[in-house]
PDB file of C-alpha atoms in Angstrom:
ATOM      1  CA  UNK A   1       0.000   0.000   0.000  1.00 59.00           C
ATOM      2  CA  UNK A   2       1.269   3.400  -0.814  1.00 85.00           C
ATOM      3  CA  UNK A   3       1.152   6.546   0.473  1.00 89.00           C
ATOM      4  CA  UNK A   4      -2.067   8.018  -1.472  1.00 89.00           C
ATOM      5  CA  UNK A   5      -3.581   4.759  -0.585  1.00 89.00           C
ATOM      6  CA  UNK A   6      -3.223   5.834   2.584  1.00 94.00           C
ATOM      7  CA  UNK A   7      -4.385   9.321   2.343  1.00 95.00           C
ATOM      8  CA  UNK A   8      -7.698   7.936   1.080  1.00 93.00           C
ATOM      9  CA  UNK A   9      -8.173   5.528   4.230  1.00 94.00           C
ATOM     10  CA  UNK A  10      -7.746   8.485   5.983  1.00 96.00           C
ATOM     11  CA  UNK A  11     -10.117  10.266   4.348  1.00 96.00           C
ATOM     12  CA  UNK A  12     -12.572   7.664   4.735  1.00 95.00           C
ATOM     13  CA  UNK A  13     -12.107   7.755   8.793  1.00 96.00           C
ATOM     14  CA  UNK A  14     -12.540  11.188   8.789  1.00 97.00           C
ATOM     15  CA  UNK A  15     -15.471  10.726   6.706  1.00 96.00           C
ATOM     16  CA  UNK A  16     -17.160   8.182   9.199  1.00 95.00           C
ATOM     17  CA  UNK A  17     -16.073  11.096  12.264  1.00 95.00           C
ATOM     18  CA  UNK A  18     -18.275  13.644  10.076  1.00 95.00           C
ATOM     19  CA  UNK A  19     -21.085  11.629   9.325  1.00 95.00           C
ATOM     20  CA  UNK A  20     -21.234  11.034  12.568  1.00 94.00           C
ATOM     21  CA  UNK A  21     -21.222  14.687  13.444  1.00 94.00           C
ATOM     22  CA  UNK A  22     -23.801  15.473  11.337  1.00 94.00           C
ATOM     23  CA  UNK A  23     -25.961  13.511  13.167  1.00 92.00           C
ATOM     24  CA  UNK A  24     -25.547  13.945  16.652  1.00 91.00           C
ATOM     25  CA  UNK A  25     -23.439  17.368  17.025  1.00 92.00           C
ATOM     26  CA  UNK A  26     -25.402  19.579  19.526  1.00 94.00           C
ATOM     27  CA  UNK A  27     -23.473  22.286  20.275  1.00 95.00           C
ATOM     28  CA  UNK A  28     -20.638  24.660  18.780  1.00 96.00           C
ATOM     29  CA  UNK A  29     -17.603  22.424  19.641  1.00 96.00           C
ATOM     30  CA  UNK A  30     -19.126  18.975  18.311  1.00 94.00           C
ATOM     31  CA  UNK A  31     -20.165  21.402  14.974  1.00 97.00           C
ATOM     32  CA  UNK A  32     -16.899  22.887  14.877  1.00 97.00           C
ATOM     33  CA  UNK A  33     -14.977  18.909  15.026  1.00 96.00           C
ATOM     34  CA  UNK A  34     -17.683  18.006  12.235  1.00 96.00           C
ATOM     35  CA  UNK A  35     -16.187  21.186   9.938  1.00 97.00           C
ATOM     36  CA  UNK A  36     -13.048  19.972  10.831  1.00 97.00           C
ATOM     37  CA  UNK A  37     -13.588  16.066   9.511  1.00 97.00           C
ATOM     38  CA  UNK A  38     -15.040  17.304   6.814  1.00 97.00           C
ATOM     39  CA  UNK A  39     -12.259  19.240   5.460  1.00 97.00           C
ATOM     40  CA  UNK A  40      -9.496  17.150   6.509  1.00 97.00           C
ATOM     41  CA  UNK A  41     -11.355  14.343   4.806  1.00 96.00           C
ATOM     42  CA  UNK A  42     -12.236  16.000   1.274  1.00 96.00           C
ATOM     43  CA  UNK A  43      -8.637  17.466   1.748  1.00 97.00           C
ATOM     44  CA  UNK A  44      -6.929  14.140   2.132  1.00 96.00           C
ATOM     45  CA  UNK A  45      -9.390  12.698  -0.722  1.00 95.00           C
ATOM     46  CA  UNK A  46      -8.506  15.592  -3.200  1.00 95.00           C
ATOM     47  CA  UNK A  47      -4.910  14.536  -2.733  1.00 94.00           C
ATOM     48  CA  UNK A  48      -5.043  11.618  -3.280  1.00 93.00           C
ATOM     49  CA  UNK A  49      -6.993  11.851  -6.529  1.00 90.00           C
ATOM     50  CA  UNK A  50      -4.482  13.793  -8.094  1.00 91.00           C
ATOM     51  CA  UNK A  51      -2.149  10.542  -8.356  1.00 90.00           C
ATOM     52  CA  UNK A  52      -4.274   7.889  -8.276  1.00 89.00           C
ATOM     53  CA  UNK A  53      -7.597   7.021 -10.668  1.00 88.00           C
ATOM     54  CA  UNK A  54     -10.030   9.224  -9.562  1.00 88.00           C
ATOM     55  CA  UNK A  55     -13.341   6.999  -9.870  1.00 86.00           C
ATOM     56  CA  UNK A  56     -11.271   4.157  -7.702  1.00 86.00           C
ATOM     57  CA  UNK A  57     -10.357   6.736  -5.186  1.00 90.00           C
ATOM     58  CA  UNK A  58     -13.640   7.853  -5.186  1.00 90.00           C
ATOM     59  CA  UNK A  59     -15.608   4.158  -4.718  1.00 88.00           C
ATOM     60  CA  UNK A  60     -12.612   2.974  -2.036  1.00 89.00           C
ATOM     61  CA  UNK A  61     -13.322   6.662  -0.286  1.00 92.00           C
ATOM     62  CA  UNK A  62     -17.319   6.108  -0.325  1.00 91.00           C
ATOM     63  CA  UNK A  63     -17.240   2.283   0.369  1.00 90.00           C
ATOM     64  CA  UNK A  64     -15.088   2.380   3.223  1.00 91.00           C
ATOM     65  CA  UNK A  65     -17.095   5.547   4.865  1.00 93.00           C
ATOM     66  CA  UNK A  66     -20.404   3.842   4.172  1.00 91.00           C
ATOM     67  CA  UNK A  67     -19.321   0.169   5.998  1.00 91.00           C
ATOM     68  CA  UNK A  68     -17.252   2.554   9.000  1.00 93.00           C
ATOM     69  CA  UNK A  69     -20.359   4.411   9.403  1.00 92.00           C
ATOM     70  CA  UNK A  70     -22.550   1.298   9.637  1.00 91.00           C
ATOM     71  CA  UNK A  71     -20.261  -0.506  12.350  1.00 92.00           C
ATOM     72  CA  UNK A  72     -20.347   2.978  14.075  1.00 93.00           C
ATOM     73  CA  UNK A  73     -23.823   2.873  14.178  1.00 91.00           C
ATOM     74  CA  UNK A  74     -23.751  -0.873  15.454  1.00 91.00           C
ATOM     75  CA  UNK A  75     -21.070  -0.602  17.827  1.00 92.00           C
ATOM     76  CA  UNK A  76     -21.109   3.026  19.420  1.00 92.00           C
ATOM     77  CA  UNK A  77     -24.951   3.539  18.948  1.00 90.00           C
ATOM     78  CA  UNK A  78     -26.734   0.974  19.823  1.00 89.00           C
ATOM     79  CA  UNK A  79     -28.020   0.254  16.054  1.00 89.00           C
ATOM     80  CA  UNK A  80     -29.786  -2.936  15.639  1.00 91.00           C
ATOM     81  CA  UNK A  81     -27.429  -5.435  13.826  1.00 90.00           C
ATOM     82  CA  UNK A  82     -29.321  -6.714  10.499  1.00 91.00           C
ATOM     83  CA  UNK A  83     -27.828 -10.065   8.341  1.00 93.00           C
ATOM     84  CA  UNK A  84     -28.765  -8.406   5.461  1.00 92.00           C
ATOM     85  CA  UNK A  85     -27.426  -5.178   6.235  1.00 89.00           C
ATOM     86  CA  UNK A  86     -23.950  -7.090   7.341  1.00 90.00           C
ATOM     87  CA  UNK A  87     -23.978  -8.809   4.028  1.00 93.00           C
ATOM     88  CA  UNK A  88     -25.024  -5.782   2.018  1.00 91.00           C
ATOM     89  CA  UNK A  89     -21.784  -4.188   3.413  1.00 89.00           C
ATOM     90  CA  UNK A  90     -19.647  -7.141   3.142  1.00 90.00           C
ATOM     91  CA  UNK A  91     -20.240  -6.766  -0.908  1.00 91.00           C
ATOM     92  CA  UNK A  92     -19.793  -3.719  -0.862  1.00 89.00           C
ATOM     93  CA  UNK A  93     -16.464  -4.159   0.744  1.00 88.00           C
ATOM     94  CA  UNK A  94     -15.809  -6.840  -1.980  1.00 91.00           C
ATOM     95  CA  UNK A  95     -16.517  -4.711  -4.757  1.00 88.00           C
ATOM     96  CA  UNK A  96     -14.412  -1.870  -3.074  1.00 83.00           C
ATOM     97  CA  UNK A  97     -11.530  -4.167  -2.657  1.00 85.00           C
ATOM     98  CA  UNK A  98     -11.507  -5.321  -6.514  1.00 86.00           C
ATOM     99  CA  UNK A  99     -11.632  -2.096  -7.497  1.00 81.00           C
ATOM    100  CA  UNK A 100      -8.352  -1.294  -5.638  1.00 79.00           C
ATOM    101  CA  UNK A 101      -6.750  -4.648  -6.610  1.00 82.00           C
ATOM    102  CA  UNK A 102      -7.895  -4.000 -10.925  1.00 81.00           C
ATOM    103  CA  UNK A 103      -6.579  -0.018 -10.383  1.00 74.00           C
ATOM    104  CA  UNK A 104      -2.606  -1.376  -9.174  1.00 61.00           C
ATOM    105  CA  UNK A 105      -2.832  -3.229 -12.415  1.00 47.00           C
ATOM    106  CA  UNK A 106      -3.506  -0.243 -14.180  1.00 50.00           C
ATOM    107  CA  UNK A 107      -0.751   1.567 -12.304  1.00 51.00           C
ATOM    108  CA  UNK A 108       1.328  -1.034 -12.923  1.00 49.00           C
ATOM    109  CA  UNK A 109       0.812  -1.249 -16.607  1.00 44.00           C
ATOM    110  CA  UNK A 110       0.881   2.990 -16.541  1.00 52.00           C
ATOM    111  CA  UNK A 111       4.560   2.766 -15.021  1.00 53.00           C
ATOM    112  CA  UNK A 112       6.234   0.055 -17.433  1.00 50.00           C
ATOM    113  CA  UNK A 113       5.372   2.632 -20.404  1.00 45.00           C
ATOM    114  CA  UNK A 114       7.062   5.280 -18.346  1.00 45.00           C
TER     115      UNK A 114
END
């Protein structure tokens, strides 16, 4: 894993930490963290998208936030835990996962023409 591979899990964190906000901030502080997330997780994403293929970057950014946001909910809030809902999510990290593994092909393919 690289370095803008990185920045994009990061972004995806911060993402979860954001969506998160949105929903239960109450006061100035928890507002002002949920600003914060949000631009240190479109910044991170941004950055990553310059080097890397955006539309990956931008399903591994989404899919990741979407599942950390649903074991969020599970684990910090009480959600009820749903087998379909688990195995939607599990697909979804599937998908997200062979979209990564096709892009480094790509990449790899991009850097022997170099």
């Amino acid at each position: 894993m690289n370095y803008e591979w990185l920045k994009v899990f990061l972004a995806a964190i911060f993402e979860v930490l954001w969506v998160i906000g949105l929903k239960h901030a109450d006061n100035l502080w928890a507002w002002l963290g949920t600003a914060v997330a949000i631009f240190i997780s479109f910044y991170a994403l941004i950055m990553a998208g310059k080097k890397l293929p955006v539309g990956t970057v931008y399903a591994v950014f989404v899919g990741l936030g979407t599942a950390g946001t649903v074991f969020s909910e599970i684990v910090f809030f009480g959600e009820p835990v749903k087998l379909v809902k688990l195995i939607l999510i599990l697909l979804l990290l599937i998908g997200v996962i062979g979209l990564k593994l096709v892009s480094e092909e790509k990449e790899d393919v991009q850097k022997g023409v170099e």
